[in-house]
Coordinates of C-alpha atoms and ligand atoms in Angstrom, one line a residue:
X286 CA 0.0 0.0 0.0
X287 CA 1.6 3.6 -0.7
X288 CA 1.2 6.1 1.5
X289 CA 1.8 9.9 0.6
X290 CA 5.2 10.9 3.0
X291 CA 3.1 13.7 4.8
X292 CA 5.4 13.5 7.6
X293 CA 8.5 13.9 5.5
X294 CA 10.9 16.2 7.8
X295 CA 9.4 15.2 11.3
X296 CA 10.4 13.4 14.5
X297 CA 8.6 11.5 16.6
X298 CA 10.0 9.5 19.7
X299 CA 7.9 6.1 20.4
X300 CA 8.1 5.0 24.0
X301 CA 7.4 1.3 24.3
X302 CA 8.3 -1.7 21.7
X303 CA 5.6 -3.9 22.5
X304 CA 2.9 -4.5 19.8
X305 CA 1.1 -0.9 20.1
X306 CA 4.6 1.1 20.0
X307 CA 6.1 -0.9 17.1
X308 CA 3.3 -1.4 14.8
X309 CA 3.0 3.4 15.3
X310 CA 6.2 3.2 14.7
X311 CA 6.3 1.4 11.4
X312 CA 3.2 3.5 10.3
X313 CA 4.7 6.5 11.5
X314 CA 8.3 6.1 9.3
X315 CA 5.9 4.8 6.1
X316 CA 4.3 8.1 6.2
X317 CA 7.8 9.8 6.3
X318 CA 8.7 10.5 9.8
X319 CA 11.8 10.0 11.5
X320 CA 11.0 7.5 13.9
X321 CA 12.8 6.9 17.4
X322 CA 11.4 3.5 19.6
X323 CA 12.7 3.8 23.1
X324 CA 12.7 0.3 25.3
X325 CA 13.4 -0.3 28.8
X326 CA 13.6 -4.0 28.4
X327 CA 15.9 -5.1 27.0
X328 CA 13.8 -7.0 24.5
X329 CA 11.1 -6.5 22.0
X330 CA 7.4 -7.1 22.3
X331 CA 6.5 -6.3 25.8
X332 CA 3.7 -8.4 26.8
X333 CA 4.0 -10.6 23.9
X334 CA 6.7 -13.2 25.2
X335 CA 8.2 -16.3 23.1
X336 CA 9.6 -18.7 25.4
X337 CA 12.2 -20.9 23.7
X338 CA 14.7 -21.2 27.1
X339 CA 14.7 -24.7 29.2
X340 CA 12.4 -26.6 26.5
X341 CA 13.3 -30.0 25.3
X342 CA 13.0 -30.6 21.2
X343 CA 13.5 -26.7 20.0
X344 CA 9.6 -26.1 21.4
X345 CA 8.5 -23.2 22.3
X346 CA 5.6 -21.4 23.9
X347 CA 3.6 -18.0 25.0
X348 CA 4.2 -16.5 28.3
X349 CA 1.8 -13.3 27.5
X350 CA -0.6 -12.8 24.4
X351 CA -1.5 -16.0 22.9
X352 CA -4.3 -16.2 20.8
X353 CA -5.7 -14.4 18.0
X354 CA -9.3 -14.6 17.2
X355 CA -10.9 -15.2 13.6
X356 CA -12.3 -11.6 13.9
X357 CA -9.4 -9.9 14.7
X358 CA -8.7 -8.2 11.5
X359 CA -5.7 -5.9 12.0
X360 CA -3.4 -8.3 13.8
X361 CA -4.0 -10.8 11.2
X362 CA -3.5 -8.5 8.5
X363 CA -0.5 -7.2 10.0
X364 CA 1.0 -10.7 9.6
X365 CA 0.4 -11.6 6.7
X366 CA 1.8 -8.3 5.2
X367 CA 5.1 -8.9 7.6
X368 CA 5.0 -12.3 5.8
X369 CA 4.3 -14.4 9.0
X370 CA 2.4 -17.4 8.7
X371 CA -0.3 -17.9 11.1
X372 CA -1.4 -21.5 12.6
X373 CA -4.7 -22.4 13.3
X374 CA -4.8 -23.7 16.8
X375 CA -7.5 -25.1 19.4
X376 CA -10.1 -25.9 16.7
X377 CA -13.4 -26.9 18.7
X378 CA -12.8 -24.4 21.0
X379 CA -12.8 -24.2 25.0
X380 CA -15.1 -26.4 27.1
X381 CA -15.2 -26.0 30.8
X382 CA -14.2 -27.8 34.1
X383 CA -16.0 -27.4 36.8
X384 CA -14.2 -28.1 40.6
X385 CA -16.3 -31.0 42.1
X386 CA -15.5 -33.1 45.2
X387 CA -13.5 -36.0 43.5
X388 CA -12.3 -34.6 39.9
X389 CA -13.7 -32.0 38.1
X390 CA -17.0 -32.3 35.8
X391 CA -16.4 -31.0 32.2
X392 CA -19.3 -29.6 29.8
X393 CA -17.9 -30.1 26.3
X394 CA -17.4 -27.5 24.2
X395 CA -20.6 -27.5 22.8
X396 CA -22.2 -27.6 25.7
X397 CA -20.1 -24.8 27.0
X398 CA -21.3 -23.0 24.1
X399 CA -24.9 -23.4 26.0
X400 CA -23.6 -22.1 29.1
X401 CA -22.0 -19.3 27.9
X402 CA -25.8 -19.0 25.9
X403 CA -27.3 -19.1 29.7
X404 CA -25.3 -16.2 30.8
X405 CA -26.1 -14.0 28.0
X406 CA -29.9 -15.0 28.7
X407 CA -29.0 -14.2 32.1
X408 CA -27.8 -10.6 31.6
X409 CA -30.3 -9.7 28.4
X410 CA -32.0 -7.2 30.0
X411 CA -28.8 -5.3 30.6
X412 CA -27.3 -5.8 27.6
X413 CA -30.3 -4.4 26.0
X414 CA -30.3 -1.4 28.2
X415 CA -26.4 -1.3 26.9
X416 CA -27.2 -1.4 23.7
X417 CA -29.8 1.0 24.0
X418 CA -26.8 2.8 24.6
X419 CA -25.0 2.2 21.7
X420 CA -22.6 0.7 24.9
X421 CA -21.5 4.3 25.6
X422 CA -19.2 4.5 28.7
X423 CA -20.8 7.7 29.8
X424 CA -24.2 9.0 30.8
X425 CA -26.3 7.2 34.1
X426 CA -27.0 3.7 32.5
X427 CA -22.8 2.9 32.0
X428 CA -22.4 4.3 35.8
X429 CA -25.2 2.3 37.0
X430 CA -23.7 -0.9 35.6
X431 CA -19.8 0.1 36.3
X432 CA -21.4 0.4 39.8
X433 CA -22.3 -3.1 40.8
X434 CA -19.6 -6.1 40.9
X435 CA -20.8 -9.3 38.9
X436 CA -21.2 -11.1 42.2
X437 CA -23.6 -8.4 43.1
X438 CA -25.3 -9.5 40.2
X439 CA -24.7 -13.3 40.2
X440 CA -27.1 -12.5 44.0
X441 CA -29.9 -10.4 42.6
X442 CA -30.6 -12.9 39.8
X443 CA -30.2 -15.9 42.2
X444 CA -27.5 -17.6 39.9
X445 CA -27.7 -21.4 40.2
X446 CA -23.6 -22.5 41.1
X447 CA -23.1 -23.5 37.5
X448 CA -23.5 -20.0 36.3
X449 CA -21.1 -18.6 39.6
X450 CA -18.4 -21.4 38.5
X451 CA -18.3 -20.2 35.2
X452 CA -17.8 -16.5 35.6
X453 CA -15.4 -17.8 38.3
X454 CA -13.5 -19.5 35.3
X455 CA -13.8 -16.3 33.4
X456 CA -10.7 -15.2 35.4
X457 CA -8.4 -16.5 33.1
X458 CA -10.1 -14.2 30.8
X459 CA -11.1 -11.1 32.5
X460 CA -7.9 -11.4 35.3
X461 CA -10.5 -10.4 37.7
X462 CA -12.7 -12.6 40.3
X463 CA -16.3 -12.0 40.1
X464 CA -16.3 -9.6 43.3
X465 CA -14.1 -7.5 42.0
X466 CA -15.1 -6.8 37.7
X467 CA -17.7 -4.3 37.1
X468 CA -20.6 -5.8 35.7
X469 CA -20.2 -3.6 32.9
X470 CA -17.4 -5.1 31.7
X471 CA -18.9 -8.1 31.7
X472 CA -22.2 -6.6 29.7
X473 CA -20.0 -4.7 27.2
X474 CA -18.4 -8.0 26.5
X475 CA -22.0 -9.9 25.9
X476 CA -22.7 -7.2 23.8
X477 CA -20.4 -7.9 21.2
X478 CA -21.5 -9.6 18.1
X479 CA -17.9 -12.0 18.1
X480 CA -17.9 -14.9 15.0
X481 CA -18.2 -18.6 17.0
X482 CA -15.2 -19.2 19.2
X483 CA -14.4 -22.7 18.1
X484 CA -11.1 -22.0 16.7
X485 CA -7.7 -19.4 17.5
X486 CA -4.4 -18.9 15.5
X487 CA -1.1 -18.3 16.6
X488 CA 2.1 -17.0 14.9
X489 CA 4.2 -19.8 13.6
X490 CA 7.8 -19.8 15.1
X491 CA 6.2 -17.5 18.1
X492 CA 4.4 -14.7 18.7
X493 CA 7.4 -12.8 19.3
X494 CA 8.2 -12.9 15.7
X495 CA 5.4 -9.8 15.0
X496 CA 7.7 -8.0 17.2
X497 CA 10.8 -9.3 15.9
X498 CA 9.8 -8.8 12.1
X499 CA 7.9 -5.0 12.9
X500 CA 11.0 -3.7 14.5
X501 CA 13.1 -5.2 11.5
X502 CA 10.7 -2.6 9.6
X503 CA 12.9 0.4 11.1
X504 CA 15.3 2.1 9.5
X505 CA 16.7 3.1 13.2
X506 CA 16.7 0.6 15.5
X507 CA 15.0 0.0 19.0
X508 CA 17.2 1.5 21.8
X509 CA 16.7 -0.9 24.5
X510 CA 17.2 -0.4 28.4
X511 CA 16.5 3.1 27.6
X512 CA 13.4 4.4 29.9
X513 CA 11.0 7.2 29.4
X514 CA 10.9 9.3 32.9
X515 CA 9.6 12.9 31.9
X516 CA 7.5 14.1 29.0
X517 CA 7.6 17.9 28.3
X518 CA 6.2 20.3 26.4
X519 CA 9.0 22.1 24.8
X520 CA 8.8 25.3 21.9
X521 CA 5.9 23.5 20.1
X522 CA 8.0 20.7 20.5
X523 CA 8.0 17.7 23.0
X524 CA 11.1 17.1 25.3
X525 CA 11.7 13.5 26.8
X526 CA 14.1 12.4 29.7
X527 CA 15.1 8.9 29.1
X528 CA 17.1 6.8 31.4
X529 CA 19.7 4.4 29.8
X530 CA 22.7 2.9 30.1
X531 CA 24.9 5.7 29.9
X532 CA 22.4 7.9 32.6
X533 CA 20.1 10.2 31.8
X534 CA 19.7 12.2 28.5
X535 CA 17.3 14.0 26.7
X536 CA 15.0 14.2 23.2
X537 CA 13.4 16.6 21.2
X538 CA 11.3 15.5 18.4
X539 CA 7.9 16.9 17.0
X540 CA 5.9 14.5 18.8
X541 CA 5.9 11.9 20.8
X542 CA 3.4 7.8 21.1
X543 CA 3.5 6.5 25.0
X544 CA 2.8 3.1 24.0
X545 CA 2.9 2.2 27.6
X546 CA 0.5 0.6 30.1
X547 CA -1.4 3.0 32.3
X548 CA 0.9 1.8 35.1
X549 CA 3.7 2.7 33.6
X550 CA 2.5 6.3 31.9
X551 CA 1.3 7.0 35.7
X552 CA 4.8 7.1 37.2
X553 CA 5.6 9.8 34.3
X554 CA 6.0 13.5 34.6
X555 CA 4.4 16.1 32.7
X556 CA 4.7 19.4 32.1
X557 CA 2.4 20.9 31.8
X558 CA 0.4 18.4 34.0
X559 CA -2.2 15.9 32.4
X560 CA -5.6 18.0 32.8
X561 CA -6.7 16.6 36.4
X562 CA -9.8 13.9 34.8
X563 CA -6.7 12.4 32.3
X564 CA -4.3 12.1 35.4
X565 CA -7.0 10.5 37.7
X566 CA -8.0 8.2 34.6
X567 CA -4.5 7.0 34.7
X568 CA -4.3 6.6 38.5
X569 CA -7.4 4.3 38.8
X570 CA -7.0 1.5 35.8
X571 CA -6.3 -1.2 37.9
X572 CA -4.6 -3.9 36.0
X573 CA -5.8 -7.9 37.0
X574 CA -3.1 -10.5 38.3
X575 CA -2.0 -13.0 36.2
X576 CA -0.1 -15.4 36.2
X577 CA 1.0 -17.9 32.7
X578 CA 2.5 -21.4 34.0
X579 CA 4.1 -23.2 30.8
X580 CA 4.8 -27.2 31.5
X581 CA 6.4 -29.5 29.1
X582 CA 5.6 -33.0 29.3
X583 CA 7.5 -35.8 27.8
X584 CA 4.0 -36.9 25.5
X585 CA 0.8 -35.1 25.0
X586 CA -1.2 -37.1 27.3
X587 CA -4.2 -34.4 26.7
X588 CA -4.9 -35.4 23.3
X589 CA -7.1 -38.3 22.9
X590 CA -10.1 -38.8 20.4
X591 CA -12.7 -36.9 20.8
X592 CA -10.9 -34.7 24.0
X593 CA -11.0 -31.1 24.1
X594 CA -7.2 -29.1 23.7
X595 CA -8.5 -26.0 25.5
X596 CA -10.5 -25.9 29.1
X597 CA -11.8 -22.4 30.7
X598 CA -11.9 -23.9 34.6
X599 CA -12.6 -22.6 38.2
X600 CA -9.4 -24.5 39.7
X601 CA -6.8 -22.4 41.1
X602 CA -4.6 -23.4 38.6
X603 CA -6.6 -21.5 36.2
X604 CA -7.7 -21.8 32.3
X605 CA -5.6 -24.7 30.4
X606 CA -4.3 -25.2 26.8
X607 CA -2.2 -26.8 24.7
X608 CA 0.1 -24.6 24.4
X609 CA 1.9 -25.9 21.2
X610 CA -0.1 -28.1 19.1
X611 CA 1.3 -26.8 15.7
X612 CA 4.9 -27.5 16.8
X613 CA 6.2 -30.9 15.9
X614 CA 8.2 -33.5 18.7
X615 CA 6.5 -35.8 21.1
X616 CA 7.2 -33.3 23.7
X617 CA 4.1 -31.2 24.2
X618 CA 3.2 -28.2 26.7
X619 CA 0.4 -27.3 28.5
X620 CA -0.5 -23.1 28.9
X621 CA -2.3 -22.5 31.6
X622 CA -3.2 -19.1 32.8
X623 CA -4.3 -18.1 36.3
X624 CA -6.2 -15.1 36.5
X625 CA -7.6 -12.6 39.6
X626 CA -7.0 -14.7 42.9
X627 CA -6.1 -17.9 40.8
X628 CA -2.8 -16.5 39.9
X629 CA -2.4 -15.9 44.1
X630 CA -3.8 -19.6 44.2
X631 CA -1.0 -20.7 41.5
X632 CA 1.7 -18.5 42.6
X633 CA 0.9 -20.6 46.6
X634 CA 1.0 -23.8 44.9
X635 CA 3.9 -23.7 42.8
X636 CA 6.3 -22.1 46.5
X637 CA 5.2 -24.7 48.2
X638 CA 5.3 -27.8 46.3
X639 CA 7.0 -26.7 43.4
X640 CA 5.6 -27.2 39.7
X641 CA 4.5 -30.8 40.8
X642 CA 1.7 -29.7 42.4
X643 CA 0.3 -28.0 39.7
X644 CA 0.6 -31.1 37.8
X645 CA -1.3 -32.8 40.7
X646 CA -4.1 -30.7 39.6
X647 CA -4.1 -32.2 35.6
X648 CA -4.5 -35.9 37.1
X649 CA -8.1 -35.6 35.5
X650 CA -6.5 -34.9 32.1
X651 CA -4.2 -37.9 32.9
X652 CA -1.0 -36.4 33.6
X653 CA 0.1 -39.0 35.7
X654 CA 0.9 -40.9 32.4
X655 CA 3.4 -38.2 31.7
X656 CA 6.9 -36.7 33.2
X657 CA 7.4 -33.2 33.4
X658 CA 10.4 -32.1 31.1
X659 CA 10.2 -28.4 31.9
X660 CA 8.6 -25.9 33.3
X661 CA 8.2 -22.5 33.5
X662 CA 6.4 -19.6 35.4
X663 CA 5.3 -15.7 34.8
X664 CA 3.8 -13.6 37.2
X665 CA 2.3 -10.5 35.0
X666 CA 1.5 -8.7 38.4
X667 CA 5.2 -9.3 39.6
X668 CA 6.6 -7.2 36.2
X669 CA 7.9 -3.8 37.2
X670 CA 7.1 -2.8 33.5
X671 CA 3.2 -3.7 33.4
X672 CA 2.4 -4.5 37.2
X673 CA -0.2 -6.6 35.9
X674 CA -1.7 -8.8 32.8
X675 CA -4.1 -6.3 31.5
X676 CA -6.5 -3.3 32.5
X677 CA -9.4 -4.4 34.0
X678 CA -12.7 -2.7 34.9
X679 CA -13.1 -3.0 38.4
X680 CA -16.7 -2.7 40.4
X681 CA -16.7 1.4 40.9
X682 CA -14.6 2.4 38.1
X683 CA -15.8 5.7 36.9
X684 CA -16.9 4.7 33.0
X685 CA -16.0 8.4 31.6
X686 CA -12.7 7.8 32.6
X687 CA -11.9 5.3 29.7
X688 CA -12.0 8.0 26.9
X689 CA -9.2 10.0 28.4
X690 CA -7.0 7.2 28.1
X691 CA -6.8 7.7 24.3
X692 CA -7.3 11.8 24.4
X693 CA -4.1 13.5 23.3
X694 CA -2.4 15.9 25.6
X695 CA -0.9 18.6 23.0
X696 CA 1.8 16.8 21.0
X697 CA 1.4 13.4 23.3
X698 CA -0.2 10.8 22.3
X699 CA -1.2 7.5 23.8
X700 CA -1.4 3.8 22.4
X701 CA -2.0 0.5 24.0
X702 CA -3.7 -2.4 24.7
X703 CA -5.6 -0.5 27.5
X704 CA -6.8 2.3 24.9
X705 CA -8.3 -0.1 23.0
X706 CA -12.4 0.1 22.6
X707 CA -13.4 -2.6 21.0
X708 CA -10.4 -5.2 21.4
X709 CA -9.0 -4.2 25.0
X710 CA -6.9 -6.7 26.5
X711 CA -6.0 -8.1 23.3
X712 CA -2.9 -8.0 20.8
X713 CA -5.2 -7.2 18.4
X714 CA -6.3 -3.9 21.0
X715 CA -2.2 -3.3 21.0
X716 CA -2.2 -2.9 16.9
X717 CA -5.1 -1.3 16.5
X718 CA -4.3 1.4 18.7
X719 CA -1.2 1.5 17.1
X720 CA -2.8 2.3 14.2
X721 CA -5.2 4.9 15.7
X722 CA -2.6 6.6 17.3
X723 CA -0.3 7.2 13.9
X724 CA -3.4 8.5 12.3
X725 CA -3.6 10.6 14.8
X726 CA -0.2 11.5 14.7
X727 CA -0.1 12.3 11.1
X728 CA -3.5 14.8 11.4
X729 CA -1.4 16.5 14.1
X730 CA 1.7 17.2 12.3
X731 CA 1.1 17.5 9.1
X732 CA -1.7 20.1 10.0
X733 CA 1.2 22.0 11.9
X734 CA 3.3 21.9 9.0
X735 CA 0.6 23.3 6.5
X736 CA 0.5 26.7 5.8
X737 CA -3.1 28.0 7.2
X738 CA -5.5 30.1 4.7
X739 CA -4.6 33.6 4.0
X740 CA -0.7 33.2 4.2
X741 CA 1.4 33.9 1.1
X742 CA 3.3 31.2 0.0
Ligands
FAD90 C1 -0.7 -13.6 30.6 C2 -1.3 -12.9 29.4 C3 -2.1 -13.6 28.5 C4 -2.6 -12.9 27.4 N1 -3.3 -13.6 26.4 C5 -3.7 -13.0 25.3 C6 -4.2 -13.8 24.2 O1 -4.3 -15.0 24.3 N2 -4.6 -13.1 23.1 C7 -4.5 -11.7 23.0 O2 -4.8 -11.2 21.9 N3 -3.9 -11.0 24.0 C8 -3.5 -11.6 25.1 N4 -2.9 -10.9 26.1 C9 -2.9 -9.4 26.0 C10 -1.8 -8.9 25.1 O3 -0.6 -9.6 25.3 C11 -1.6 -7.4 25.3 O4 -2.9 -6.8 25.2 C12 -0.6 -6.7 24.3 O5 0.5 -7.5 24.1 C13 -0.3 -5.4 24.9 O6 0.6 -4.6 24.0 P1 1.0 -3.1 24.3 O7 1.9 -2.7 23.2 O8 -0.3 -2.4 24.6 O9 1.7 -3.2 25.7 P2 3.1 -3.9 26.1 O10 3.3 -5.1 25.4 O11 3.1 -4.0 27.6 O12 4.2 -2.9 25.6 C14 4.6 -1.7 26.4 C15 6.1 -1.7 26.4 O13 6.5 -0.5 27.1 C16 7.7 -0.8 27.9 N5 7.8 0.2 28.9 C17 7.1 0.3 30.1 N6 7.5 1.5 30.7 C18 8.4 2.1 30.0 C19 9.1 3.3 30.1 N7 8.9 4.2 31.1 N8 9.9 3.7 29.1 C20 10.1 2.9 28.0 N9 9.5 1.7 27.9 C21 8.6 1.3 28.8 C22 7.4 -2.2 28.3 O14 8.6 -2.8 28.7 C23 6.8 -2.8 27.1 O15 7.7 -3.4 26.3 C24 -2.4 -11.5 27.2 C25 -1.6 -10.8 28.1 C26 -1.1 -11.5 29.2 C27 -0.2 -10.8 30.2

């Protein structure tokens, strides 16, 4: 696709080079800017994390973002035009296991299908009234649902403890328990027309390799260990402290994409200040726990005929999935992610008995037929760069907030998962806003740079 260079003879400083800062940063330089990523990791992709380290037969597997839906259009696009090749993965979709007294009951996928039917019957009436909406995060209807926690809700409707079990398993997907999510998170979600679940991709050779193959996009590269610490307004320009290797230094460029987690933007400073609602916004986005446990058996003792490869579960070891199907070897690994006070429950687990006793919970799945080959463990929450897995909605989050996480402050912009709208939480969120945010970028700039009406030329 050609794009016209209307940024020919700017600068613009990128801080993060996870999926949100790189795929700006690529848009930004094919529009003609002069592009600068800054990274304090000192690796690419941020919450997108290949694990190759420690696995038996050159396997591999994700610690972060995993999944990519059939609907999510951008990411897959993005691929494709990076020349990735993605792998379908997980055909048939999640079923769900259900803690009972001697092993856990599982509703098949199809069934599961019904549950997750009951649960939109459940909460109709609200997302009608949402919808009603046009699910607007403003005005009394978004406040009086932001209000009330799901377990509030789960009580006025009397939910039957198949219903509660299931949003409880909806941890690993919302990294919040039911207590704690805002029902309107959990509304805004039903209200979503997604295509059938019953099948994911992944990028083959890792996820990482997005990362790996947008940054290889750049004509400058990623500066790594380099941290943002102050964003300033500057001359009509923007000035940036960064701490690196050397110390600290400074950058002036014509703009500049925090492509960082509302965590991190939080512990910036600006000058001028963020207008008081935009620097409360960033204050109060909690971000869920979560934590990714990656075990590599000596033989896939999951697959057989007929089973399920994905399981959405209230367990305390949290949602489980084969975590490498597409990859050859008789080695396989199991994903399993523990969200909201599973990834506590995990985290408990795996100090005291070591990642054997999270295997002792997959004796249903018959992992005792299996040795453990590897293992490995991520606590998102535990990550002095993110502090969590994603934002999440809590019960008594003000709605208006969200839209000043996206509003530009002068010649700041903002990108990120957490930004996202429609895909928030996802990769697909990450490039999207990415996307948004160059757009935005460009209208900026290239307005700045044209002469306005009634000037000679
Ligand atoms: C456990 C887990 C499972 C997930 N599963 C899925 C899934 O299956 N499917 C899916 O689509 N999504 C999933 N996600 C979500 C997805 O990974 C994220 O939404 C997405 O990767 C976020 O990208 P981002 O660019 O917004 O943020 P990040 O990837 O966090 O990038 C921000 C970057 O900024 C850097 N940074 C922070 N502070 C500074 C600073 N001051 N200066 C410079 N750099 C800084 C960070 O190091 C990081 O590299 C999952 C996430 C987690 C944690």
């Amino acid at each position: 696709m050609g794009y016209s260079p209307t940024l020919r003879g700017t600068s613009v400083i990128v801080a993060g080079a996870g999926l949100a800062g790189l795929t700006a940063a690529r848009e930004l330089q094919r529009r003609g800017a002069r592009v600068t990523v800054v990274e304090a990791r000192d690796r690419l992709g941020g919450r997108v994390w290949t694990r190759r380290e420690g696995f038996a037969e050159g396997q591999h597997a994700e610690a972060g973002g995993d999944m990519i839906d059939p609907d999510q259009e951008a990411i897959r696009r993005l691929a494709k035009d990076l020349g990735l090749t993605l792998s379908p993965i997980l055909r048939g979709g999640f079923a769900f296991a259900r803690q009972a007294a001697r092993a856990p009951v599982v509703t098949r996928a199809s069934e599961a299908g019904g549950l997750w039917a009951e649960l939109a019957q459940a909460a109709e009436p609200w997302v009608r009234t949402h919808r009603l909406n046009e699910r607007r995060w403003d005005g009394p209807i978004a406040r009086q649902l932001a209000e009330q926690s799901v377990a509030d809700w789960l009580d006025s409707i009397g939910a039957n403890r198949q219903l509660r079990a299931r949003l409880n398993g909806m941890r690993g997907f919302f990294l919040a328990d039911p207590e704690h999510l805002s029902l309107l998170a959990l509304v805004d979600q039903l209200s979503t027309e997604s295509s059938a679940l019953d099948h994911f991709y992944r990028i083959e050779g890792g996820n990482d390799r997005l990362a790996t193959a947008l940054a290889g996009t750049l004509h400058q590269p990623v500066q790594l260990k380099t941290m943002v610490r102050a964003v300033a307004a500057h001359r009509g320009k923007v000035r940036v402290t960064l701490r690196g290797r050397d110390g600290q230094s400074h950058m002036i460029a014509d703009a500049v994409v925090l492509a960082l987690p509302a965590t991190m933007v939080r512990r910036l400073a600006f000058t001028p200040p963020l207008p008081p609602p935009q620097h409360q916004a960033f204050q109060d986005l909690q971000y869920g726990s979560a934590t990714k446990t990656l075990l590599q058996f000596d033989r896939r003792f999951w697959r057989r005929a007929g089973n399920p490869l994905a399981y959405g579960t209230d367990l305390p070891i949290g949602a489980i999935w084969d975590g490498n199907e597409e990859q050859r070897g008789r080695s396989g690994i199991l994903a399993l992610l523990a969200g909201g006070s599973a990834s506590r429950d995990t985290k408990q687990l795996l100090t005291q008995g070591g990642a054997e006793a999270v295997v002792r919970w997959l004796k249903w799945l018959g992992a005792t037929k299996a040795l453990l080959r590897a293992s490995c463990r991520i606590s998102w929450e535990d990550d002095p760069l993110v502090r969590g897995g994603y934002a999440v909605f809590q019960a008594g989050y003000d709605p208006e907030q969200r839209a000043w996480l996206s509003r530009p402050h002068g010649r700041i912009l903002f990108a990120g998962e957490h930004t996202s709208l429609r895909w928030q939480g996802y990769m697909n969120g990450a490039v999207e806003s990415g996307l948004r945010v160059a757009e935005e970028v460009t209208v900026l700039l290239a307005k700045a740079h044209r002469p306005s009406p009634g000037v000679a030329r």
